Tab-separated table of C-alpha atoms and ligand atoms in Angstrom:
chain	number	residue	atom	x	y	z
A	290	MET	CA	-19.728	-11.722	-200.696
A	291	SER	CA	-17.635	-12.872	-203.693
A	292	ILE	CA	-19.118	-15.003	-206.453
A	293	SER	CA	-16.971	-17.947	-205.330
A	294	GLU	CA	-18.303	-17.572	-201.793
A	295	GLU	CA	-21.893	-17.547	-203.088
A	296	LEU	CA	-21.162	-20.620	-205.204
A	297	TYR	CA	-19.593	-22.357	-202.210
A	298	GLU	CA	-22.684	-21.664	-200.085
A	299	ARG	CA	-24.907	-23.155	-202.765
A	300	ALA	CA	-22.538	-26.086	-203.305
A	301	CYS	CA	-22.480	-26.949	-199.590
A	302	ARG	CA	-26.260	-27.367	-199.662
A	303	VAL	CA	-26.192	-30.064	-202.340
A	304	ILE	CA	-22.646	-31.549	-202.430
A	305	PRO	CA	-20.911	-33.041	-199.360
A	306	GLY	CA	-18.389	-30.401	-198.263
A	307	GLY	CA	-19.281	-28.411	-201.365
A	308	VAL	CA	-16.773	-30.324	-203.479
A	309	ASN	CA	-16.563	-33.470	-205.565
A	310	SER	CA	-13.141	-34.375	-204.196
A	311	PRO	CA	-11.996	-33.532	-200.637
A	312	VAL	CA	-8.689	-31.788	-201.397
A	313	ARG	CA	-10.602	-29.081	-203.319
A	314	ALA	CA	-12.243	-27.896	-200.080
A	315	PHE	CA	-9.062	-26.138	-198.854
A	316	GLN	CA	-9.540	-27.886	-195.490
A	317	ARG	CA	-7.504	-26.260	-192.678
A	318	MET	CA	-6.484	-23.416	-194.969
A	319	GLU	CA	-8.914	-21.138	-193.126
A	320	ARG	CA	-10.637	-19.916	-196.270
A	321	ALA	CA	-13.281	-21.127	-198.677
A	322	PRO	CA	-12.209	-22.577	-202.004
A	323	PHE	CA	-12.409	-20.448	-205.130
A	324	PHE	CA	-14.393	-21.695	-208.140
A	325	VAL	CA	-12.657	-21.728	-211.516
A	326	THR	CA	-14.622	-20.750	-214.620
A	327	GLU	CA	-11.881	-21.117	-217.220
A	328	ALA	CA	-8.191	-21.817	-217.658
A	329	ARG	CA	-5.654	-21.356	-220.415
A	330	GLY	CA	-1.963	-22.275	-220.376
A	331	ALA	CA	-0.460	-21.819	-216.918
A	332	HIS	CA	-3.290	-19.572	-215.740
A	333	LEU	CA	-6.634	-20.086	-214.030
A	334	ARG	CA	-9.448	-17.549	-213.909
A	335	ASP	CA	-11.826	-17.764	-210.961
A	336	ALA	CA	-15.520	-16.835	-210.828
A	337	ASP	CA	-14.594	-13.335	-209.642
A	338	GLY	CA	-12.296	-12.786	-212.601
A	339	ARG	CA	-9.044	-13.205	-210.691
A	340	GLU	CA	-6.106	-14.656	-212.669
A	341	LEU	CA	-3.778	-17.113	-210.940
A	342	ILE	CA	-0.536	-18.796	-211.997
A	343	ASP	CA	-1.400	-22.465	-211.456
A	344	TYR	CA	0.948	-25.051	-209.898
A	345	VAL	CA	-1.805	-27.579	-209.122
A	346	GLY	CA	-2.377	-28.363	-212.784
A	347	THR	CA	-5.612	-30.238	-211.953
A	348	TRP	CA	-3.352	-32.564	-209.860
A	349	GLY	CA	-1.176	-33.638	-212.788
A	350	PRO	CA	-3.059	-33.941	-216.111
A	351	ALA	CA	-2.304	-30.373	-217.307
A	352	ILE	CA	1.334	-31.063	-218.232
A	353	LEU	CA	0.982	-28.889	-221.364
A	354	GLY	CA	-0.943	-26.280	-219.393
A	355	HIS	CA	-4.722	-25.886	-219.558
A	356	ALA	CA	-6.732	-26.366	-222.763
A	357	PRO	CA	-3.721	-26.877	-225.068
A	358	ARG	CA	-4.727	-26.307	-228.693
A	359	CYS	CA	-3.719	-29.827	-229.791
A	360	VAL	CA	-5.962	-31.388	-227.126
A	361	LEU	CA	-8.913	-29.085	-227.836
A	362	GLN	CA	-8.712	-29.887	-231.552
A	363	ALA	CA	-8.595	-33.629	-230.876
A	364	VAL	CA	-11.593	-33.410	-228.536
A	365	GLN	CA	-13.646	-31.352	-231.019
A	366	GLN	CA	-12.827	-33.573	-233.994
A	367	THR	CA	-13.641	-36.735	-232.047
A	368	ALA	CA	-16.728	-35.483	-230.219
A	369	THR	CA	-18.459	-34.445	-233.437
A	370	LYS	CA	-18.477	-38.140	-234.439
A	371	GLY	CA	-20.118	-39.245	-231.184
A	372	LEU	CA	-19.139	-39.472	-227.529
A	373	SER	CA	-19.353	-43.119	-226.479
A	374	PHE	CA	-20.391	-46.294	-228.278
A	375	GLY	CA	-19.919	-49.244	-225.920
A	376	THR	CA	-17.880	-50.915	-228.667
A	377	PRO	CA	-14.157	-50.944	-229.335
A	378	THR	CA	-12.912	-47.898	-231.264
A	379	PRO	CA	-9.735	-47.325	-233.336
A	380	VAL	CA	-8.426	-44.635	-230.980
A	381	GLU	CA	-8.316	-47.114	-228.079
A	382	VAL	CA	-5.930	-49.267	-230.113
A	383	ASP	CA	-3.777	-46.220	-230.883
A	384	MET	CA	-3.629	-45.372	-227.166
A	385	ALA	CA	-2.773	-48.935	-226.124
A	386	GLU	CA	-0.021	-49.192	-228.766
A	387	THR	CA	1.425	-45.845	-227.654
A	388	ILE	CA	1.492	-46.841	-223.971
A	389	CYS	CA	3.078	-50.222	-224.790
A	390	ARG	CA	5.689	-48.502	-226.948
A	391	LEU	CA	6.627	-45.937	-224.291
A	392	VAL	CA	6.413	-47.901	-221.009
A	393	PRO	CA	8.971	-50.737	-220.807
A	394	GLY	CA	6.989	-52.822	-218.347
A	395	ILE	CA	3.759	-52.815	-220.342
A	396	GLN	CA	3.077	-55.434	-223.011
A	397	LYS	CA	-0.726	-55.192	-222.662
A	398	VAL	CA	-2.903	-52.491	-221.093
A	399	ARG	CA	-6.528	-52.038	-220.042
A	400	MET	CA	-8.084	-48.581	-219.826
A	401	THR	CA	-10.294	-47.403	-216.951
A	402	SER	CA	-11.967	-44.100	-216.061
A	403	SER	CA	-9.902	-43.196	-213.001
A	404	GLY	CA	-6.639	-43.956	-211.224
A	405	THR	CA	-8.620	-45.550	-208.411
A	406	GLU	CA	-10.130	-48.061	-210.807
A	407	ALA	CA	-6.690	-48.751	-212.258
A	408	THR	CA	-5.050	-49.547	-208.907
A	409	MET	CA	-8.093	-51.436	-207.617
A	410	SER	CA	-8.004	-53.594	-210.757
A	411	ALA	CA	-4.235	-54.084	-210.513
A	412	ILE	CA	-4.580	-55.350	-206.934
A	413	ARG	CA	-7.364	-57.760	-207.945
A	414	LEU	CA	-5.230	-58.944	-210.867
A	415	ALA	CA	-2.199	-59.512	-208.628
A	416	ARG	CA	-4.364	-61.576	-206.281
A	417	GLY	CA	-5.937	-63.484	-209.154
A	418	PHE	CA	-2.616	-64.176	-210.888
A	419	THR	CA	-0.739	-65.313	-207.753
A	420	GLY	CA	-3.648	-66.911	-205.891
A	421	ARG	CA	-2.493	-64.969	-202.815
A	422	SER	CA	-4.445	-62.405	-200.737
A	423	ARG	CA	-2.110	-60.061	-198.861
A	424	ILE	CA	-0.676	-56.883	-200.330
A	425	ILE	CA	1.973	-54.439	-199.130
A	426	LYS	CA	1.606	-50.691	-199.513
A	427	PHE	CA	3.556	-47.818	-197.964
A	428	ALA	CA	2.467	-45.134	-195.514
A	429	GLY	CA	1.978	-41.827	-197.282
A	430	CYS	CA	1.506	-43.409	-200.688
A	431	TYR	CA	-2.012	-42.794	-202.029
A	432	HIS	CA	-3.433	-45.078	-204.665
A	433	GLY	CA	-7.037	-43.865	-204.860
A	434	HIS	CA	-9.911	-44.848	-202.603
A	435	SER	CA	-10.601	-48.575	-203.072
A	436	ASP	CA	-11.116	-50.477	-199.800
A	437	SER	CA	-7.885	-52.470	-199.923
A	438	LEU	CA	-5.869	-49.300	-200.347
A	439	LEU	CA	-7.600	-47.026	-197.811
A	440	VAL	CA	-5.597	-48.693	-195.076
A	441	ALA	CA	-3.239	-47.250	-192.469
A	442	ALA	CA	-0.473	-48.949	-190.565
A	443	GLY	CA	-2.178	-50.637	-187.647
A	444	SER	CA	-0.791	-51.303	-184.195
A	445	GLY	CA	0.445	-54.593	-185.577
A	446	ALA	CA	1.908	-52.753	-188.583
A	447	LEU	CA	4.014	-55.675	-189.714
A	448	THR	CA	1.099	-58.073	-189.646
A	449	HIS	CA	-1.988	-56.224	-190.797
A	450	GLY	CA	-3.422	-52.814	-191.641
A	451	GLU	CA	-6.362	-50.990	-190.119
A	452	PRO	CA	-9.054	-49.068	-191.985
A	453	ASP	CA	-8.037	-45.550	-192.979
A	454	SER	CA	-11.653	-44.628	-193.621
A	455	ALA	CA	-15.034	-45.417	-192.130
A	456	GLY	CA	-16.780	-48.047	-194.172
A	457	VAL	CA	-13.685	-50.141	-194.881
A	458	PRO	CA	-14.232	-53.512	-193.181
A	459	ARG	CA	-11.474	-54.537	-190.765
A	460	GLU	CA	-11.383	-57.911	-192.472
A	461	VAL	CA	-10.450	-56.244	-195.763
A	462	ALA	CA	-7.920	-53.876	-194.202
A	463	ALA	CA	-6.284	-56.789	-192.378
A	464	LEU	CA	-5.050	-58.137	-195.704
A	465	THR	CA	-3.070	-54.973	-196.389
A	466	ILE	CA	0.316	-54.530	-194.712
A	467	VAL	CA	1.361	-50.875	-194.468
A	468	LEU	CA	5.097	-50.222	-194.127
A	469	PRO	CA	7.234	-47.089	-193.914
A	470	PHE	CA	8.577	-45.996	-197.319
A	471	ASN	CA	12.373	-46.247	-197.739
A	472	ASP	CA	12.635	-48.863	-194.940
A	473	VAL	CA	14.320	-51.948	-196.394
A	474	GLU	CA	14.275	-53.926	-193.148
A	475	ALA	CA	10.518	-53.517	-192.710
A	476	VAL	CA	9.917	-55.083	-196.141
A	477	ARG	CA	12.346	-57.908	-195.361
A	478	GLN	CA	10.483	-58.651	-192.107
A	479	ALA	CA	7.092	-58.643	-193.834
A	480	PHE	CA	8.237	-61.125	-196.464
A	481	LYS	CA	9.933	-63.219	-193.798
A	482	ARG	CA	6.600	-63.401	-191.962
A	483	PHE	CA	4.248	-63.815	-194.955
A	484	ARG	CA	6.547	-65.082	-197.725
A	485	ASP	CA	4.102	-66.919	-199.982
A	486	GLU	CA	0.982	-65.006	-198.936
A	487	ILE	CA	1.903	-61.655	-200.484
A	488	ALA	CA	0.257	-61.152	-203.893
A	489	GLY	CA	1.865	-57.839	-204.596
A	490	VAL	CA	3.692	-54.729	-203.440
A	491	ILE	CA	2.171	-51.479	-204.678
A	492	VAL	CA	4.251	-48.311	-204.487
A	493	GLU	CA	4.348	-44.785	-205.781
A	494	PRO	CA	7.994	-44.998	-206.936
A	495	TYR	CA	8.384	-41.246	-206.301
A	496	PRO	CA	5.668	-40.533	-203.701
A	497	GLY	CA	3.630	-37.433	-204.506
A	498	ASN	CA	0.750	-37.691	-202.040
A	499	ALA	CA	2.497	-36.818	-198.781
A	500	GLY	CA	4.302	-33.909	-200.297
A	501	PHE	CA	6.917	-35.039	-202.824
A	502	PHE	CA	9.959	-37.051	-201.816
A	503	LEU	CA	12.310	-39.617	-203.341
A	504	PRO	CA	13.411	-43.217	-202.744
A	505	ARG	CA	16.856	-43.681	-201.259
A	506	PRO	CA	19.415	-45.008	-203.781
A	507	GLY	CA	18.762	-48.677	-204.421
A	508	TYR	CA	15.396	-48.811	-202.674
A	509	LEU	CA	13.267	-49.358	-205.787
A	510	GLU	CA	15.805	-51.881	-207.082
A	511	PHE	CA	15.498	-53.682	-203.724
A	512	LEU	CA	11.693	-53.851	-204.070
A	513	ARG	CA	12.109	-55.320	-207.552
A	514	GLU	CA	14.515	-57.963	-206.238
A	515	ILE	CA	12.609	-59.050	-203.124
A	516	THR	CA	9.274	-59.327	-204.961
A	517	GLU	CA	10.946	-61.420	-207.671
A	518	GLN	CA	12.535	-63.681	-205.042
A	519	ASN	CA	9.163	-64.266	-203.359
A	520	GLY	CA	6.894	-64.652	-206.374
A	521	SER	CA	5.028	-61.404	-205.557
A	522	LEU	CA	4.157	-58.814	-208.181
A	523	LEU	CA	5.757	-55.368	-208.077
A	524	ILE	CA	3.177	-52.726	-208.969
A	525	PHE	CA	4.415	-49.224	-209.811
A	526	ASP	CA	1.611	-46.741	-209.328
A	527	GLU	CA	2.619	-44.134	-211.914
A	528	VAL	CA	-0.764	-42.434	-212.114
A	529	MET	CA	1.018	-39.182	-211.193
A	530	THR	CA	4.582	-39.805	-212.453
A	531	GLY	CA	3.720	-41.632	-215.675
A	532	PHE	CA	4.723	-39.506	-218.703
A	533	ARG	CA	5.378	-36.656	-216.228
A	534	LEU	CA	8.985	-37.429	-215.218
A	535	SER	CA	10.096	-39.041	-218.474
A	536	PRO	CA	8.536	-40.625	-221.567
A	537	SER	CA	8.474	-43.850	-219.541
A	538	GLY	CA	7.918	-42.552	-216.043
A	539	VAL	CA	10.076	-43.470	-213.069
A	540	GLN	CA	10.610	-47.031	-214.327
A	541	GLY	CA	12.386	-45.525	-217.333
A	542	LEU	CA	14.580	-43.347	-215.121
A	543	HIS	CA	15.637	-46.362	-213.031
A	544	GLY	CA	15.647	-49.054	-215.705
A	545	ILE	CA	13.303	-51.130	-213.528
A	546	THR	CA	10.551	-53.265	-215.063
A	547	PRO	CA	7.655	-53.679	-212.613
A	548	ASP	CA	5.192	-56.508	-213.171
A	549	LEU	CA	2.265	-54.085	-213.363
A	550	THR	CA	2.030	-50.325	-213.844
A	551	THR	CA	-0.942	-48.079	-213.197
A	552	LEU	CA	-1.412	-44.839	-215.111
A	553	GLY	CA	-3.880	-41.936	-215.276
A	554	LYS	CA	-4.060	-38.135	-215.375
A	555	ILE	CA	-1.780	-37.150	-218.324
A	556	ILE	CA	-3.091	-39.946	-220.597
A	557	GLY	CA	-6.557	-38.407	-220.455
A	558	GLY	CA	-5.508	-34.875	-221.346
A	559	GLY	CA	-7.786	-33.608	-218.580
A	560	LEU	CA	-10.666	-36.034	-219.196
A	561	PRO	CA	-11.549	-39.019	-216.949
A	562	VAL	CA	-8.990	-41.785	-217.382
A	563	GLY	CA	-6.898	-44.526	-215.806
A	564	ALA	CA	-5.036	-47.572	-217.057
A	565	PHE	CA	-3.225	-50.641	-215.787
A	566	GLY	CA	-0.825	-52.756	-217.773
A	567	GLY	CA	2.031	-55.189	-217.545
A	568	ARG	CA	3.439	-58.462	-218.762
A	569	ALA	CA	1.109	-60.184	-221.260
A	570	GLU	CA	1.226	-63.368	-219.159
A	571	ILE	CA	-0.339	-61.446	-216.262
A	572	MET	CA	-2.676	-59.182	-218.252
A	573	ASP	CA	-4.133	-62.176	-220.109
A	574	CYS	CA	-5.728	-63.179	-216.792
A	575	ILE	CA	-8.124	-60.243	-217.187
A	576	SER	CA	-11.632	-60.894	-218.545
A	577	PRO	CA	-12.814	-61.733	-221.134
A	578	LEU	CA	-9.570	-63.694	-221.692
A	579	GLY	CA	-8.991	-64.815	-218.121
A	580	PRO	CA	-10.748	-65.330	-214.798
A	581	VAL	CA	-10.111	-61.886	-213.204
A	582	TYR	CA	-13.190	-59.766	-213.857
A	583	GLN	CA	-12.780	-56.082	-214.700
A	584	ALA	CA	-15.033	-53.745	-216.717
A	585	GLY	CA	-16.233	-50.167	-217.253
A	586	THR	CA	-18.909	-48.460	-219.335
A	587	LEU	CA	-16.655	-45.567	-220.284
A	588	SER	CA	-13.313	-47.370	-220.163
A	589	GLY	CA	-11.303	-46.236	-223.203
A	590	ASN	CA	-13.843	-43.509	-223.954
A	591	PRO	CA	-12.923	-42.243	-227.446
A	592	VAL	CA	-12.970	-38.543	-226.530
A	593	ALA	CA	-10.729	-39.117	-223.490
A	594	MET	CA	-8.430	-41.306	-225.583
A	595	ALA	CA	-8.173	-38.659	-228.310
A	596	ALA	CA	-7.372	-35.997	-225.707
A	597	GLY	CA	-4.737	-38.146	-224.025
A	598	LEU	CA	-3.139	-39.233	-227.284
A	599	ALA	CA	-2.921	-35.639	-228.511
A	600	GLN	CA	-1.193	-34.734	-225.257
A	601	LEU	CA	1.254	-37.660	-225.423
A	602	ARG	CA	2.102	-36.926	-229.060
A	603	GLU	CA	2.770	-33.259	-228.271
A	604	LEU	CA	4.969	-34.212	-225.323
A	605	GLU	CA	7.056	-36.427	-227.615
A	606	ARG	CA	7.078	-34.021	-230.562
A	607	THR	CA	8.408	-31.151	-228.447
A	608	ASP	CA	10.566	-33.223	-226.043
A	609	ALA	CA	8.602	-31.483	-223.308
A	610	TRP	CA	10.636	-33.162	-220.556
A	611	SER	CA	13.690	-31.037	-221.364
A	612	ARG	CA	11.628	-27.859	-221.059
A	613	LEU	CA	10.031	-29.076	-217.817
A	614	GLU	CA	13.460	-29.809	-216.339
A	615	PHE	CA	14.704	-26.332	-217.373
A	616	LEU	CA	11.727	-24.604	-215.715
A	617	GLY	CA	11.910	-26.828	-212.629
A	618	ALA	CA	15.613	-26.146	-212.168
A	619	ARG	CA	15.021	-22.378	-212.536
A	620	LEU	CA	12.355	-22.472	-209.836
A	621	GLU	CA	14.502	-24.610	-207.522
A	622	GLU	CA	17.559	-22.384	-207.920
A	623	GLY	CA	15.574	-19.236	-207.160
A	624	VAL	CA	13.794	-20.746	-204.162
A	625	ARG	CA	16.993	-22.152	-202.664
A	626	GLN	CA	18.735	-18.814	-203.153
A	627	PHE	CA	16.309	-16.746	-201.103
A	628	LEU	CA	15.617	-19.489	-198.541
A	629	HIS	CA	19.337	-19.761	-197.891
A	630	ASP	CA	19.335	-16.075	-196.974
A	631	THR	CA	16.319	-16.370	-194.655
A	632	HIS	CA	17.770	-19.150	-192.467
A	633	LEU	CA	14.243	-20.691	-192.410
A	634	PRO	CA	14.315	-24.473	-191.867
A	635	TYR	CA	13.226	-25.955	-195.182
A	636	VAL	CA	13.578	-28.984	-197.401
A	637	PHE	CA	12.948	-28.536	-201.129
A	638	LYS	CA	12.350	-31.711	-203.134
A	639	ARG	CA	12.118	-31.779	-206.933
A	640	CYS	CA	12.338	-34.086	-209.901
A	641	GLY	CA	11.648	-32.493	-213.279
A	642	SER	CA	8.338	-30.633	-213.025
A	643	MET	CA	7.250	-32.081	-209.649
A	644	PHE	CA	8.292	-30.179	-206.525
A	645	CYS	CA	7.481	-29.668	-202.869
A	646	LEU	CA	8.622	-27.241	-200.169
A	647	PHE	CA	8.617	-28.672	-196.624
A	648	PHE	CA	9.109	-26.407	-193.598
A	649	THR	CA	11.317	-28.654	-191.519
A	650	SER	CA	15.011	-28.975	-190.805
A	651	GLU	CA	14.996	-32.805	-191.061
A	652	ASP	CA	15.317	-34.504	-194.442
A	653	VAL	CA	12.001	-35.867	-195.749
A	654	VAL	CA	12.175	-39.538	-196.691
A	655	ASP	CA	8.760	-40.906	-195.676
A	656	LEU	CA	5.376	-39.935	-194.225
A	657	ALA	CA	6.685	-39.574	-190.668
A	658	THR	CA	9.353	-37.045	-191.662
A	659	ALA	CA	6.956	-35.274	-194.048
A	660	ARG	CA	4.547	-34.769	-191.153
A	661	LYS	CA	7.246	-32.822	-189.276
A	662	SER	CA	6.809	-29.968	-191.769
A	663	ASP	CA	5.277	-27.002	-189.963
A	664	PHE	CA	1.600	-26.841	-190.953
A	665	ALA	CA	0.933	-23.282	-189.776
A	666	THR	CA	3.883	-21.985	-191.806
A	667	TYR	CA	2.576	-23.818	-194.864
A	668	ARG	CA	-0.899	-22.339	-194.412
A	669	ARG	CA	0.551	-18.791	-194.191
A	670	PHE	CA	2.665	-19.563	-197.275
A	671	PHE	CA	-0.348	-20.853	-199.222
A	672	LEU	CA	-2.579	-17.871	-198.291
A	673	SER	CA	0.119	-15.300	-199.034
A	674	LEU	CA	0.823	-16.837	-202.439
A	675	LEU	CA	-2.894	-16.832	-203.230
A	676	ASP	CA	-3.054	-13.135	-202.346
A	677	GLN	CA	-0.138	-12.644	-204.757
A	678	GLY	CA	-1.900	-14.536	-207.564
A	679	ILE	CA	-0.097	-17.877	-207.244
A	680	PHE	CA	-2.045	-21.131	-206.667
A	681	VAL	CA	-0.121	-23.954	-205.019
A	682	ALA	CA	-1.614	-27.077	-203.406
A	683	PRO	CA	-3.999	-26.255	-200.522
A	684	SER	CA	-2.190	-28.852	-198.416
A	685	PRO	CA	1.468	-29.504	-197.532
A	686	PHE	CA	0.836	-33.151	-198.380
A	687	GLU	CA	0.561	-32.637	-202.133
A	688	THR	CA	2.936	-31.958	-205.013
A	689	GLY	CA	3.488	-28.855	-207.142
A	690	PHE	CA	3.326	-29.313	-210.918
A	691	ILE	CA	4.992	-27.153	-213.572
A	692	SER	CA	3.719	-27.282	-217.159
A	693	THR	CA	5.304	-26.457	-220.488
A	694	ALA	CA	2.944	-23.458	-220.596
A	695	HIS	CA	4.739	-21.825	-217.646
A	696	THR	CA	7.149	-19.148	-218.870
A	697	GLU	CA	10.415	-17.952	-217.407
A	698	ALA	CA	8.498	-14.814	-216.387
A	699	ASP	CA	5.938	-16.971	-214.522
A	700	ILE	CA	8.740	-18.793	-212.712
A	701	ASP	CA	10.565	-15.586	-211.808
A	702	ALA	CA	7.323	-13.992	-210.555
A	703	THR	CA	6.712	-17.133	-208.492
A	704	ILE	CA	10.176	-17.009	-206.910
A	705	LEU	CA	9.545	-13.394	-205.946
A	706	ALA	CA	6.130	-14.312	-204.514
A	707	PHE	CA	7.668	-17.201	-202.551
A	708	SER	CA	10.263	-14.856	-201.063
A	709	ARG	CA	7.579	-12.336	-200.065
A	710	ALA	CA	5.394	-15.105	-198.602
A	711	LEU	CA	8.287	-16.341	-196.445
A	712	ARG	CA	9.861	-13.016	-195.560
A	713	PRO	CA	10.496	-13.206	-191.787
B	308	KE4	P1	-8.034	-40.873	-209.250
B	308	KE4	O1	-8.986	-41.961	-208.813
B	308	KE4	O2	-8.155	-39.625	-208.392
B	308	KE4	O3	-8.109	-40.567	-210.765
B	308	KE4	O4	-6.538	-41.422	-209.050
B	308	KE4	C1	-6.164	-41.896	-207.772
B	308	KE4	C2	-4.645	-41.855	-207.649
B	308	KE4	C3	-3.932	-43.025	-207.774
B	308	KE4	N1	-2.577	-43.045	-207.680
B	308	KE4	C4	-1.883	-41.893	-207.467
B	308	KE4	C5	-0.384	-41.948	-207.367
B	308	KE4	C6	-2.572	-40.659	-207.341
B	308	KE4	O5	-1.862	-39.525	-207.119
B	308	KE4	C7	-3.979	-40.630	-207.436
B	308	KE4	C8	-4.788	-39.348	-207.276
B	308	KE4	N2	-4.048	-38.179	-206.920
B	308	KE4	C9	-4.769	-37.162	-206.194
B	308	KE4	C10	-3.766	-36.022	-205.939
B	308	KE4	N3	-3.144	-36.128	-204.690
B	308	KE4	C11	-5.986	-36.730	-206.912
B	308	KE4	C12	-6.599	-35.452	-206.394
B	308	KE4	C13	-7.944	-35.709	-205.760
B	308	KE4	O6	-8.079	-36.723	-205.009
B	308	KE4	O7	-8.857	-34.881	-205.992
């Protein structure tokens, strides 16, 4: 029995499913998860000493690779002065000023300790600011696990959602309308039906939680227009894409200013973090200034702030986004080259350092088309890559992440491993 297998046995006795977040369990991958003991740059080392080239990147935060020197130094320097004070600290102001400088839509920002808290708070704020109760989200977009957002399209999809988890009351789910992503008409119908009842529309502008796919041209601009016309707030959930796809996320790429933006992952440098921000007029409704309550013991934790700031400063100093695009394009070109020769049905989606390989012949534009990707082929692909020392997401409904620590040699080795994994 390997050390990871022993650890997994122990973990399953005291942690539900042996993991502290479900995706780590490698469900339906027909093998137990491995346990990581350390990581540096683009490489993980598991409990049995195996080295892996990592494309999970702890689900987004490791944009500079693991344990970048600048982040480690910031953590050490900050931690020696204390870990948490329950008072405001200078580094929280530095972080807030940096986010407001970089993200066009954010004039004021509140830190949290997770993306879930950020989106949950943004929804409450949208409801408090507009005085309305309904929200619209999109199938396949994941915004963390708060009750209002763990909702699936119900039978009456255009009228109300249904719980997507046990424990979510039907009454709560009924206030969430779940629509297909990229479907303009569905949004028009929902606003036609509930015009002045919709507090907000929350969207992953480039969805990364059902695999990775992109909005059709004009779709995001349409969401901006129809929410403005109906007095609803547009909420861009950029927990994954924020500072990943550009210095100002997707909203910077499209020149769209949402009313609220949620952030996480990269701004914590690998430590627990989330944030929500937007127009001052809206954010000033948040306590202690306004009537919408929101709080957190470790919100703006100084060590997490120092780690995230060090990461953001390094991204800017090195113009990391150019390097990430170069590496992403190299991977895409190599993958397309060999896949073209295999005649396998596939769809490869990429923007910068986020990518996803679907095994389907139909273009992927929403959850329904993403689900047509062949699961068994993905599982074989995942297991073969792992045997070859490459770690990609243990689910076809996730996104691959490249970091600035990946080298051309890593990318070329990965292309070779992909071709071997998919050899007919
Ligand atoms: P957290 O609560 O996990 O920090 O953030 C929730 C969240 C919100 N919004 C978006 C767009 C997200 O991608 C996430 C979390 N992403 C998943 C990755 N698919 C986290 C991995 C996990 O659940 O363990």
